[in-house]
Amino acid sequence: MPRLTSKLVYLLAAAAVLMSCAGPTATRVVRRHPGVWQSQGYGYVLAVDGRRVRLFDVAGDVCVEQRDLDASVLPFFDRARLEPDGATMVLASALDSYEFRFARAPALPRACTPPTANTPRANFEAFAAFFAHHYAFFGLYGVDWASRVAAARERVTGATDDAALFAVLRELVLPLTDSHIKIEAEFAGAKHVHDGDEGPLERSLAADAARRGVEPRQAIAEFRRAYWFDGIGQALLAGRGTVAANQRIQYGMLPGDVGYLALVSMGGFVDGDYDSLRAELPALDAAMEAALALFAEKGAHSVIVDASLNIGGYDFIALALAGRFAAAPALAYTRRAADDPQAREFAIHVEPAKGRRFLGQVYVMTSSETVSAGEILTLALRALPNGHHAGELTRGAFSTVLEKRLPNGWLVGLSNERYTDPQGECWEGRGIPPQIPLPVFGPENHDGHVAAIRALLVQIGKDAEIRSTLQ
């Protein structure tokens, strides 16, 4: 299932495009199994007959029909099967081994006949219910959701306008500093967005920009360009690196026969806009074949995978990339729907890639700007016997974004899943701690990234010497 972080503006803008490419396949496989189907967790209800498929978001007494199926979760699925008893339908994708289970229901939930009305109060109640039924981490952030909702409810009436309603909803979730929480609304001729957590680096850059009288978005964009082209392209790779995959990947050789591979996202590798979700893997494969061929040609004994500024994307991309460094299958993490008490832990493995692989030592570099699928890459590489983790704590946002529509069409995103590493640790809200701590983007040292990579090179040299003495 796609993992779209609240920071991925370009991914969010293109989500409807990429989903529509797969829409006919998804509706075709679902249409083979008529009836009403209620998901186990996730709050989806499917109504399927010979003519059409309808998708509803349901939470208690709230029901909202998703009118645009191409912009919903449904098109991601291209596989559907019935369990032998005919009472359970399992949906999945060729890109992702995770399965979504739907139980047969006798009829649509009462809340869906008719669906929830589009009024200010009904939109508020839908928002509150979606979080109450599906959000997994109130305890982590010390939030008493029922009390907050009760207090906020008094501020919403039939006369509440869109701007006031957006302010109330935003205030409700402010204590949940979760990068996978989002609210997207359009009113008064403009788009309004709330991100649960933009990260300490961006907050620091924005504050510094405000002090200098610079527009924060401009300052952040300038920082990213300097990180990518000046820091990596010039200071580290001395202008001899290769930029690939729609400028999301950069690779080359570092001193001491160390290969270097940097990624700013786990997706977006197709030139221009997303032409197809299923074009992402071929684009990644092309870049990895070329990068690993270079490392082999130059005799690299170790590789740094730099995810220190990686804004996420897709789990299947992270797992495919990790497979380029795997000699054998390895358990990367388990995943479960935390909003379903009966959900099982679903084991996700790194599988060795069919193409070229590098089986020497691999070091993944992270920071608080390593988020979402960037953290999945971190888990996957740490699971390998030849994998090492350096840098700073990751952000701590793992769950796939569960997206819901309010009756007025506003989009809401939240975290409903628990990811645990092979040792049973859930790093949600805390971030994964590195095995080799190195400062990367400190509050007083935004430009510490190049120094961190050079410090890691020193550590890699020491590790190589130790391994050579043990052989």
Coordinates of C-alpha atoms in Angstrom, one line a residue:
M1 CA 0.0 0.0 0.0
P2 CA 1.3 3.5 -0.8
R3 CA 2.9 5.3 2.1
L4 CA 2.5 9.0 1.6
T5 CA 4.1 11.3 4.3
S6 CA 2.4 14.5 5.0
K7 CA 5.5 16.3 3.8
L8 CA 5.3 14.8 0.3
V9 CA 3.5 17.5 -1.4
Y10 CA 4.5 16.3 -4.8
L11 CA 3.4 12.8 -4.0
L12 CA 0.1 13.9 -2.6
A13 CA -0.6 16.0 -5.6
A14 CA 0.1 13.1 -7.9
A15 CA -1.7 10.4 -5.9
A16 CA -4.9 10.6 -7.9
V17 CA -2.9 10.3 -11.1
L18 CA -1.0 7.2 -10.2
M19 CA -4.0 5.6 -8.7
S20 CA -6.2 6.1 -11.7
C21 CA -3.8 4.2 -13.8
A22 CA -4.6 1.0 -11.8
G23 CA -8.3 1.7 -11.2
P24 CA -9.9 -0.5 -13.8
T25 CA -7.8 -3.5 -12.7
A26 CA -8.8 -3.0 -9.0
T27 CA -12.5 -2.6 -9.6
R28 CA -12.4 -5.7 -11.9
V29 CA -10.9 -8.0 -9.4
V30 CA -13.2 -6.7 -6.6
R31 CA -16.3 -7.0 -8.8
R32 CA -15.8 -10.8 -9.1
H33 CA -17.0 -11.0 -5.4
P34 CA -20.4 -9.4 -5.1
G35 CA -21.8 -8.5 -1.7
V36 CA -21.0 -6.1 1.2
W37 CA -17.6 -6.4 2.7
Q38 CA -16.3 -4.8 5.9
S39 CA -12.5 -4.5 6.4
Q40 CA -10.9 -5.8 9.5
G41 CA -9.4 -2.6 10.8
Y42 CA -9.0 0.5 8.5
G43 CA -12.7 1.3 8.5
Y44 CA -13.6 0.5 4.9
V45 CA -16.8 -1.0 3.6
L46 CA -17.2 -2.2 0.0
A47 CA -20.6 -2.7 -1.6
V48 CA -20.1 -4.7 -4.8
D49 CA -22.7 -5.7 -7.4
G50 CA -22.5 -6.6 -11.0
R51 CA -22.7 -3.0 -12.1
R52 CA -20.4 -1.1 -9.8
V53 CA -18.2 -0.9 -6.7
R54 CA -18.9 1.5 -3.9
L55 CA -16.4 2.4 -1.1
F56 CA -17.4 3.8 2.3
D57 CA -15.3 5.1 5.2
V58 CA -17.1 4.0 8.4
A59 CA -16.5 4.7 12.0
G60 CA -19.3 4.0 14.5
D61 CA -22.2 6.2 13.5
V62 CA -20.3 8.0 10.8
C63 CA -20.3 6.8 7.1
V64 CA -18.9 8.8 4.2
E65 CA -18.9 7.4 0.6
Q66 CA -15.7 7.9 -1.4
R67 CA -17.1 9.3 -4.6
D68 CA -13.8 9.2 -6.5
L69 CA -12.6 5.7 -6.5
D70 CA -9.5 6.5 -8.5
A71 CA -8.3 8.8 -5.7
S72 CA -9.0 6.2 -3.0
V73 CA -7.1 3.2 -1.6
L74 CA -9.0 0.8 -3.9
P75 CA -7.0 1.0 -7.1
F76 CA -3.8 -0.1 -5.4
F77 CA -5.3 -3.6 -5.1
D78 CA -4.8 -5.9 -8.1
R79 CA -5.3 -9.2 -6.4
A80 CA -8.5 -10.6 -4.7
R81 CA -9.3 -14.0 -3.4
L82 CA -12.0 -15.6 -1.2
E83 CA -11.2 -17.8 1.7
P84 CA -12.6 -21.4 1.4
D85 CA -15.6 -20.5 3.5
G86 CA -16.6 -17.6 1.3
A87 CA -16.9 -15.3 4.3
T88 CA -13.6 -13.5 3.9
M89 CA -12.2 -11.6 0.9
V90 CA -8.4 -10.8 0.9
L91 CA -7.1 -7.9 -1.2
A92 CA -3.5 -7.3 -2.0
S93 CA -1.1 -5.9 -4.5
A94 CA 1.7 -7.5 -6.6
L95 CA 3.9 -4.7 -5.2
D96 CA 3.3 -5.4 -1.5
S97 CA 3.0 -8.7 0.3
Y98 CA 0.7 -7.2 3.0
E99 CA -2.9 -8.3 2.9
F100 CA -6.1 -6.5 3.7
R101 CA -9.0 -8.7 4.9
F102 CA -12.7 -8.0 4.5
A103 CA -15.5 -10.0 6.2
R104 CA -18.8 -10.5 4.4
A105 CA -21.6 -8.5 6.0
P106 CA -25.4 -9.0 5.6
A107 CA -26.0 -5.3 4.5
L108 CA -24.5 -1.9 4.5
P109 CA -24.0 -0.5 8.1
R110 CA -27.0 1.5 9.3
A111 CA -24.9 4.6 9.3
C112 CA -24.5 4.4 5.5
T113 CA -28.3 4.5 4.7
P114 CA -28.1 7.4 4.2
P115 CA -24.4 8.4 4.6
T116 CA -23.4 11.2 7.0
A117 CA -24.7 14.6 5.9
N118 CA -22.4 17.5 5.0
T119 CA -22.9 20.0 7.8
P120 CA -20.3 21.7 10.0
R121 CA -21.3 19.6 13.0
A122 CA -21.4 16.4 11.0
N123 CA -17.9 17.1 9.6
F124 CA -16.6 17.7 13.1
E125 CA -18.2 14.4 14.3
A126 CA -16.8 12.5 11.3
F127 CA -13.3 13.8 12.0
A128 CA -13.5 13.0 15.7
A129 CA -14.9 9.5 15.0
F130 CA -12.2 8.6 12.4
F131 CA -9.5 9.4 15.0
A132 CA -11.3 7.7 17.9
H133 CA -11.8 4.4 16.0
H134 CA -8.5 4.3 14.1
Y135 CA -5.7 6.4 15.5
A136 CA -3.2 4.1 17.2
F137 CA -1.0 6.3 19.3
F138 CA -3.0 8.6 21.7
G139 CA -1.2 7.0 24.6
L140 CA 2.2 7.7 23.1
Y141 CA 1.4 11.4 23.0
G142 CA -0.6 11.5 26.3
V143 CA -3.8 12.7 24.6
D144 CA -7.2 12.2 26.1
W145 CA -9.1 12.3 22.8
A146 CA -12.6 12.0 24.3
S147 CA -12.0 15.0 26.6
R148 CA -10.5 17.1 23.8
V149 CA -13.4 16.3 21.5
A150 CA -16.0 17.2 24.1
A151 CA -14.4 20.6 24.7
A152 CA -14.1 21.4 21.0
R153 CA -17.6 20.3 20.2
E154 CA -19.1 23.3 21.9
R155 CA -17.3 25.6 19.4
V156 CA -19.0 24.0 16.3
T157 CA -22.6 25.0 15.3
G158 CA -24.6 25.0 12.2
A159 CA -23.3 28.4 11.4
T160 CA -19.6 27.6 11.7
D161 CA -17.8 28.5 8.5
D162 CA -15.0 26.5 6.8
A163 CA -12.2 28.6 8.2
A164 CA -13.4 28.3 11.8
L165 CA -14.0 24.5 11.4
F166 CA -10.5 24.0 10.0
A167 CA -9.1 25.9 13.0
V168 CA -11.0 23.7 15.4
L169 CA -9.9 20.4 13.7
R170 CA -6.3 21.6 13.6
E171 CA -6.3 22.5 17.2
L172 CA -7.8 19.1 18.1
V173 CA -4.8 17.3 16.7
L174 CA -2.0 19.8 17.6
P175 CA -0.7 17.6 20.5
L176 CA -0.3 14.7 18.1
T177 CA 3.2 15.5 16.7
D178 CA 3.0 12.6 14.2
S179 CA 4.3 13.2 10.7
H180 CA 1.6 11.0 9.3
I181 CA -1.3 13.2 10.5
K182 CA -2.6 15.6 7.9
I183 CA -5.6 17.7 7.1
E184 CA -6.1 19.0 3.6
A185 CA -8.9 21.4 2.9
E186 CA -10.0 23.8 0.2
F187 CA -12.1 26.9 1.0
A188 CA -12.1 30.6 0.2
G189 CA -10.3 29.9 -3.1
A190 CA -7.2 28.4 -1.4
K191 CA -5.8 25.1 -0.2
H192 CA -5.1 24.8 3.5
V193 CA -2.9 22.1 5.0
H194 CA -2.0 21.0 8.5
D195 CA 1.0 18.7 8.9
G196 CA 1.4 16.8 12.2
D197 CA 5.1 17.2 12.3
E198 CA 7.4 18.8 9.8
G199 CA 10.5 17.8 11.7
P200 CA 13.1 19.7 13.8
L201 CA 15.3 20.6 10.9
E202 CA 12.5 22.3 8.9
R203 CA 11.2 24.1 12.0
S204 CA 14.7 25.4 12.8
L205 CA 15.2 26.5 9.2
A206 CA 11.8 28.2 9.1
A207 CA 12.6 30.0 12.4
D208 CA 16.0 31.1 11.1
A209 CA 14.4 32.3 7.9
A210 CA 11.8 34.4 9.8
R211 CA 14.6 36.1 11.7
R212 CA 16.3 36.9 8.5
G213 CA 13.1 38.1 6.8
V214 CA 13.2 35.3 4.3
E215 CA 10.1 33.3 3.2
P216 CA 10.5 29.9 5.0
R217 CA 9.6 27.7 1.9
Q218 CA 12.3 29.5 0.0
A219 CA 14.9 28.9 2.8
I220 CA 14.0 25.2 3.0
A221 CA 14.2 24.8 -0.7
E222 CA 17.6 26.5 -0.8
F223 CA 18.8 24.2 2.0
R224 CA 17.8 21.1 0.1
R225 CA 19.4 22.2 -3.1
A226 CA 22.7 23.0 -1.2
Y227 CA 22.5 19.6 0.5
W228 CA 22.0 17.7 -2.8
F229 CA 24.2 19.6 -5.2
D230 CA 26.8 21.4 -3.1
G231 CA 27.2 19.0 -0.2
I232 CA 26.8 15.6 -1.9
G233 CA 27.5 16.5 -5.5
Q234 CA 30.6 18.7 -4.9
A235 CA 32.0 18.3 -1.4
L236 CA 31.6 14.5 -1.2
L237 CA 31.6 13.3 -4.8
A238 CA 33.8 16.1 -6.2
G239 CA 31.6 16.5 -9.3
R240 CA 32.2 13.0 -10.4
G241 CA 28.9 11.5 -9.1
T242 CA 25.8 10.4 -11.1
V243 CA 22.3 11.8 -10.5
A244 CA 19.6 9.4 -11.6
A245 CA 15.9 8.4 -11.2
N246 CA 14.4 11.8 -11.7
Q247 CA 17.1 13.4 -9.5
R248 CA 16.0 11.4 -6.5
I249 CA 19.2 9.2 -6.4
Q250 CA 22.8 10.2 -6.5
Y251 CA 25.8 7.8 -6.4
G252 CA 29.6 7.6 -6.8
M253 CA 32.8 6.7 -5.1
L254 CA 34.2 8.1 -1.8
P255 CA 37.8 7.9 -0.6
G256 CA 39.0 4.5 0.7
D257 CA 37.1 2.5 -1.9
V258 CA 33.7 3.1 -0.4
G259 CA 30.6 3.3 -2.6
Y260 CA 28.1 6.0 -1.9
L261 CA 24.3 6.0 -2.7
A262 CA 22.0 8.8 -1.6
L263 CA 18.3 8.9 -1.9
V264 CA 16.0 11.8 -1.0
S265 CA 12.8 9.7 -1.3
M266 CA 11.5 6.2 -1.7
G267 CA 9.7 6.9 -4.9
G268 CA 9.2 9.6 -7.5
F269 CA 11.8 8.0 -9.7
V270 CA 9.7 8.4 -12.9
D271 CA 10.6 11.5 -15.0
G272 CA 8.1 14.3 -14.5
D273 CA 4.8 13.4 -12.9
Y274 CA 3.9 9.9 -11.8
D275 CA 3.0 8.1 -15.1
S276 CA 2.4 4.8 -13.3
L277 CA 2.9 3.4 -9.8
R278 CA 4.3 0.3 -11.5
A279 CA 7.0 2.3 -13.3
E280 CA 8.7 3.1 -10.0
L281 CA 10.5 -0.3 -9.6
P282 CA 12.0 -0.4 -13.1
A283 CA 13.3 3.1 -12.6
L284 CA 14.9 2.1 -9.3
D285 CA 16.3 -1.1 -10.8
A286 CA 18.0 0.8 -13.6
A287 CA 19.7 3.2 -11.2
M288 CA 20.8 0.3 -8.9
E289 CA 22.2 -1.8 -11.7
A290 CA 24.3 1.2 -12.8
A291 CA 25.4 2.1 -9.2
L292 CA 26.3 -1.4 -8.2
A293 CA 28.2 -1.9 -11.5
L294 CA 30.3 1.1 -10.7
F295 CA 31.0 -0.1 -7.1
A296 CA 32.1 -3.5 -8.5
E297 CA 34.3 -1.8 -11.1
K298 CA 36.0 0.4 -8.6
G299 CA 36.5 -2.4 -6.0
A300 CA 34.3 -1.0 -3.3
H301 CA 34.5 -3.0 0.0
S302 CA 31.7 -1.1 1.7
V303 CA 28.8 1.1 0.7
I304 CA 27.1 4.0 2.4
V305 CA 23.4 4.3 1.8
D306 CA 22.6 7.9 2.7
A307 CA 19.0 8.4 3.8
S308 CA 19.8 11.3 6.1
L309 CA 17.3 13.5 4.2
N310 CA 14.7 11.1 2.9
I311 CA 11.1 12.2 3.0
G312 CA 9.6 8.8 2.4
G313 CA 7.5 7.2 -0.3
Y314 CA 6.7 3.5 -0.7
D315 CA 7.5 0.5 1.4
F316 CA 8.0 -1.7 -1.6
I317 CA 10.7 0.6 -2.9
A318 CA 12.6 0.5 0.4
L319 CA 12.4 -3.3 0.5
A320 CA 13.5 -3.7 -3.1
L321 CA 16.5 -1.4 -2.5
A322 CA 17.5 -3.4 0.6
G323 CA 17.3 -6.5 -1.4
R324 CA 20.2 -5.3 -3.4
F325 CA 22.4 -5.9 -0.3
A326 CA 20.9 -9.2 0.9
A327 CA 22.5 -12.6 0.6
A328 CA 19.5 -14.4 2.0
P329 CA 15.9 -13.6 3.1
A330 CA 15.7 -11.7 6.4
L331 CA 12.8 -10.6 8.6
A332 CA 12.7 -6.8 8.3
Y333 CA 9.7 -6.0 10.5
T334 CA 6.1 -7.0 11.3
R335 CA 3.1 -4.9 10.6
R336 CA -0.4 -5.0 12.0
A337 CA -3.6 -3.0 12.0
A338 CA -3.8 -1.5 15.5
D339 CA -7.4 -0.6 15.1
D340 CA -8.4 -4.3 14.8
P341 CA -8.1 -6.2 18.1
Q342 CA -8.0 -9.5 16.1
A343 CA -5.3 -8.5 13.6
R344 CA -2.3 -10.7 13.3
E345 CA 1.3 -9.6 13.0
F346 CA 2.2 -9.7 9.3
A347 CA 5.9 -10.6 8.8
I348 CA 7.6 -8.6 6.1
H349 CA 10.9 -9.9 4.7
V350 CA 13.8 -8.5 2.7
E351 CA 14.2 -10.8 -0.3
P352 CA 17.5 -10.9 -2.3
A353 CA 17.2 -9.0 -5.5
K354 CA 17.2 -10.9 -8.8
G355 CA 19.6 -8.4 -10.4
R356 CA 23.1 -7.2 -9.4
R357 CA 23.8 -7.2 -5.6
F358 CA 26.5 -5.9 -3.3
L359 CA 27.2 -8.2 -0.4
G360 CA 29.9 -6.3 1.4
Q361 CA 29.3 -4.1 4.4
V362 CA 26.5 -1.5 4.0
Y363 CA 26.0 1.5 6.3
V364 CA 22.8 3.4 6.3
M365 CA 23.0 7.1 7.4
T366 CA 19.9 8.6 9.0
S367 CA 18.7 11.7 10.8
S368 CA 15.4 13.2 12.1
E369 CA 14.8 13.9 8.4
T370 CA 14.7 10.2 7.7
V371 CA 10.9 9.6 7.8
S372 CA 8.3 7.0 6.8
A373 CA 9.5 4.7 4.0
G374 CA 13.0 6.0 4.7
E375 CA 12.7 4.4 8.1
I376 CA 11.4 1.2 6.5
L377 CA 14.7 1.2 4.5
T378 CA 16.5 1.6 7.8
L379 CA 14.7 -1.3 9.4
A380 CA 15.4 -3.5 6.3
L381 CA 19.1 -2.7 6.1
R382 CA 19.6 -3.2 9.9
A383 CA 18.0 -6.6 9.5
L384 CA 20.8 -7.8 7.3
P385 CA 24.0 -9.4 8.7
N386 CA 26.1 -7.0 6.7
G387 CA 24.0 -4.0 7.6
H388 CA 25.0 -1.1 10.0
H389 CA 23.2 2.0 11.1
A390 CA 24.9 5.4 11.6
G391 CA 23.9 9.0 12.2
E392 CA 21.0 10.3 14.3
L393 CA 17.6 9.0 15.4
T394 CA 15.0 8.7 12.6
R395 CA 11.8 10.6 12.8
G396 CA 9.6 7.8 14.2
A397 CA 6.6 7.7 11.7
F398 CA 6.1 4.2 10.3
S399 CA 2.4 3.6 9.8
T400 CA 1.0 3.8 6.3
V401 CA -1.2 6.9 6.2
L402 CA -4.8 5.9 6.6
E403 CA -6.7 8.5 4.5
K404 CA -10.4 9.4 5.2
R405 CA -12.7 11.8 3.5
L406 CA -15.0 14.1 5.5
P407 CA -18.5 14.7 4.1
N408 CA -17.4 18.0 2.7
G409 CA -14.5 16.4 0.8
W410 CA -11.7 17.4 3.1
L411 CA -8.9 14.8 3.3
V412 CA -7.7 13.5 6.7
G413 CA -4.7 11.3 7.2
L414 CA -3.7 9.4 10.4
S415 CA -1.7 6.5 11.7
N416 CA -3.5 3.2 12.4
E417 CA -0.7 0.6 12.2
R418 CA 2.1 -0.7 14.4
Y419 CA 5.4 -1.6 12.9
T420 CA 7.8 -3.6 15.1
D421 CA 11.4 -4.6 14.4
P422 CA 12.7 -8.2 14.6
Q423 CA 13.4 -7.7 18.3
G424 CA 9.8 -6.7 18.9
E425 CA 10.5 -3.0 19.4
C426 CA 8.0 -0.4 18.0
W427 CA 9.9 2.8 17.3
E428 CA 6.8 4.9 16.5
G429 CA 7.2 8.5 17.9
R430 CA 10.7 7.7 19.2
G431 CA 12.8 7.0 16.1
I432 CA 15.2 4.2 15.5
P433 CA 18.5 4.8 17.4
P434 CA 21.7 4.4 15.3
Q435 CA 24.4 1.9 16.3
I436 CA 27.1 4.4 15.3
P437 CA 25.9 7.8 16.6
L438 CA 27.0 10.8 14.5
P439 CA 25.7 14.4 14.5
V440 CA 24.1 15.2 11.1
F441 CA 21.7 18.1 11.3
G442 CA 22.1 19.6 14.8
P443 CA 20.2 22.7 15.8
E444 CA 23.3 24.8 15.6
N445 CA 24.9 22.9 12.8
H446 CA 22.5 22.6 9.8
D447 CA 25.4 21.9 7.5
G448 CA 26.9 19.0 9.5
H449 CA 26.0 16.4 6.9
V450 CA 29.2 16.4 5.0
A451 CA 31.3 16.1 8.2
A452 CA 29.1 13.2 9.3
I453 CA 29.8 11.3 6.1
R454 CA 33.5 11.9 6.5
A455 CA 33.4 10.8 10.1
L456 CA 31.6 7.6 9.0
L457 CA 34.3 7.0 6.4
V458 CA 36.9 7.0 9.2
Q459 CA 34.7 4.5 11.1
I460 CA 34.4 2.3 8.0
G461 CA 38.1 2.3 7.6
K462 CA 38.6 1.1 11.2
D463 CA 35.9 -1.6 10.8
A464 CA 37.6 -2.8 7.6
E465 CA 40.9 -3.1 9.4
I466 CA 39.4 -5.1 12.3
R467 CA 37.6 -7.5 9.9
S468 CA 40.9 -8.0 8.0
T469 CA 42.7 -9.0 11.2
L470 CA 40.0 -11.5 12.0
Q471 CA 40.2 -13.3 8.6

